[in-house]
Amino acid sequence: MEDRKKRNKGLIALGVAAVVLVAAGTGFWVWHEQPSFCNAICHTPMDPYVEDYYADDPTLLATAHRVADVTCLDCHVPTLSEQLAEGVSWVAGGYALPLEQRSFDNAFCMNGSCHAIGQDSLAQITGQQAYNPHSAYHEELACGTCHKSHTASVMQCAQCHSDAEVPAGWTVR
């Protein structure tokens, strides 16, 4: 009888431990998907990027993506090997600052599930501007040439055309 009680207590303790581990694992996985996780655990030099994400500045693409319910991991999808390498880099303190900016090509941004609009449609939408930034008059530029996620976007046209309209919050380089 006493052995049965011990066994039952052991099974109950094992069950409770399993429930706690599953709940903790689930919570950890949910947190893993949040920008605050990336910043707190591995990417400590990412404070300014995470601040941009949570800012109330509509001129920042990071903020605009948060408002549209797009998380960092919707664009930055690290492989397991990248995550392991970044973890080793974090532990060893091997981050070079500022962090290298990732670049995305037009196909990545206009993939149908995010910005389902073509270059011709963009050129029509911005066609009323004196210098149409989406016209391929000089050359077709990658979206990221002007649209920056974690820094002020850049009005390329204004580099040569001093009278080009520069949107609020944008810069000229």
XYZ file of C-alpha atoms in Angstrom:
173
model
C 0.000 0.000 0.000
C 2.784 2.357 0.953
C 4.653 1.581 -2.289
C 1.532 2.439 -4.257
C 1.243 5.803 -2.453
C 4.895 6.563 -3.181
C 4.430 5.597 -6.817
C 1.290 7.740 -7.107
C 3.076 10.698 -5.493
C 5.967 10.180 -7.890
C 3.606 10.097 -10.889
C 1.811 13.201 -9.668
C 5.136 15.023 -9.191
C 6.240 13.901 -12.665
C 2.933 15.080 -14.131
C 3.191 18.464 -12.412
C 6.788 18.835 -13.619
C 5.719 17.961 -17.184
C 2.890 20.525 -17.086
C 5.262 23.196 -15.751
C 7.844 22.394 -18.447
C 5.218 22.494 -21.223
C 3.791 25.799 -19.929
C 7.266 27.324 -19.567
C 8.275 26.064 -23.019
C 5.108 27.468 -24.574
C 5.613 30.818 -22.867
C 9.244 30.870 -23.930
C 8.261 30.090 -27.546
C 5.651 32.872 -27.573
C 8.234 35.297 -26.147
C 10.770 34.022 -28.721
C 8.563 35.480 -31.457
C 8.626 39.002 -29.947
C 11.197 41.749 -30.684
C 11.778 42.097 -26.945
C 13.131 38.512 -26.860
C 15.673 39.141 -29.609
C 16.813 42.287 -27.858
C 16.944 40.806 -24.348
C 18.587 37.494 -25.124
C 20.945 37.771 -28.088
C 20.858 41.128 -29.776
C 21.667 43.499 -26.930
C 23.082 46.024 -29.407
C 19.621 46.165 -31.011
C 18.126 48.591 -28.481
C 17.684 51.367 -31.067
C 16.057 48.998 -33.555
C 13.596 47.651 -31.015
C 12.886 51.223 -29.852
C 12.079 52.121 -33.491
C 9.685 49.174 -33.657
C 7.782 50.332 -30.573
C 8.015 54.070 -31.363
C 5.043 56.232 -32.296
C 6.833 57.657 -35.341
C 4.871 56.831 -38.516
C 7.854 57.837 -40.688
C 9.794 54.775 -39.480
C 9.097 51.594 -41.393
C 9.747 49.525 -38.269
C 6.904 51.376 -36.537
C 4.645 51.057 -39.582
C 5.292 47.317 -39.673
C 4.400 46.976 -35.963
C 1.159 48.874 -36.551
C 0.413 46.445 -39.412
C 1.050 43.527 -37.010
C 4.261 42.495 -38.778
C 6.947 41.262 -36.390
C 10.710 41.236 -36.874
C 10.609 37.511 -37.605
C 8.210 38.033 -40.500
C 11.130 39.541 -42.420
C 14.186 38.372 -40.490
C 13.872 34.598 -40.529
C 17.094 33.181 -39.112
C 18.112 29.612 -39.766
C 19.096 27.419 -36.840
C 22.768 27.739 -37.818
C 22.449 31.559 -37.854
C 20.787 31.501 -34.445
C 23.552 29.296 -33.043
C 26.271 31.510 -34.551
C 24.580 34.614 -33.151
C 24.288 32.939 -29.741
C 28.012 32.144 -29.745
C 28.748 35.720 -30.865
C 26.614 37.082 -28.042
C 28.261 34.913 -25.389
C 31.730 35.814 -26.705
C 30.851 39.523 -27.015
C 31.750 39.442 -30.697
C 29.234 41.900 -32.114
C 30.582 44.613 -34.377
C 28.613 47.835 -34.013
C 26.673 49.135 -35.762
C 25.103 45.864 -36.808
C 25.221 45.033 -40.495
C 21.959 46.043 -42.127
C 20.204 43.319 -44.055
C 18.908 44.267 -47.451
C 15.844 42.872 -49.134
C 15.156 42.903 -52.848
C 11.929 44.132 -54.419
C 10.578 40.596 -54.842
C 10.856 40.040 -51.083
C 8.790 43.146 -50.238
C 6.282 42.838 -53.092
C 5.678 39.123 -52.670
C 1.899 39.280 -52.717
C 1.397 38.689 -49.007
C 3.026 41.970 -47.983
C 3.085 44.693 -50.622
C 1.154 43.229 -53.522
C 1.753 46.053 -55.954
C 4.050 46.268 -58.944
C 6.567 48.927 -59.933
C 4.231 50.288 -62.654
C 1.384 50.706 -60.149
C 3.702 52.462 -57.704
C 4.847 54.821 -60.456
C 1.199 55.676 -61.205
C 0.409 56.316 -57.528
C 3.319 58.752 -57.160
C 2.995 60.132 -60.705
C 1.800 63.562 -59.523
C 5.191 64.339 -57.995
C 7.583 66.485 -60.015
C 10.218 63.780 -59.613
C 8.497 60.434 -59.431
C 10.540 58.240 -57.101
C 8.996 55.053 -58.479
C 9.632 55.861 -62.117
C 12.567 54.013 -63.628
C 13.630 57.165 -65.484
C 17.273 56.815 -64.489
C 17.247 53.231 -63.247
C 14.982 50.938 -61.274
C 16.037 51.068 -57.655
C 15.512 48.435 -54.986
C 12.818 49.428 -52.472
C 15.451 49.477 -49.722
C 17.461 52.153 -51.524
C 14.968 54.713 -50.249
C 12.788 52.877 -47.729
C 14.804 52.138 -44.570
C 13.431 50.041 -41.748
C 15.448 51.272 -38.793
C 16.763 54.633 -39.939
C 15.195 57.584 -41.697
C 14.188 56.788 -45.255
C 16.138 58.546 -47.997
C 14.690 60.589 -50.865
C 17.096 59.543 -53.633
C 15.709 62.032 -56.172
C 16.700 64.969 -53.951
C 20.365 64.039 -54.230
C 20.432 65.590 -57.683
C 17.112 67.440 -57.848
C 17.293 70.028 -55.050
C 13.650 70.967 -55.618
C 12.375 67.386 -55.177
C 9.760 66.973 -52.477
C 11.204 65.249 -49.403
C 8.551 63.609 -47.209
C 8.470 64.560 -43.519
C 10.965 62.517 -41.527
C 12.976 61.506 -44.594
C 16.555 62.531 -45.302
C 18.727 63.331 -48.287
C 22.162 61.697 -48.442
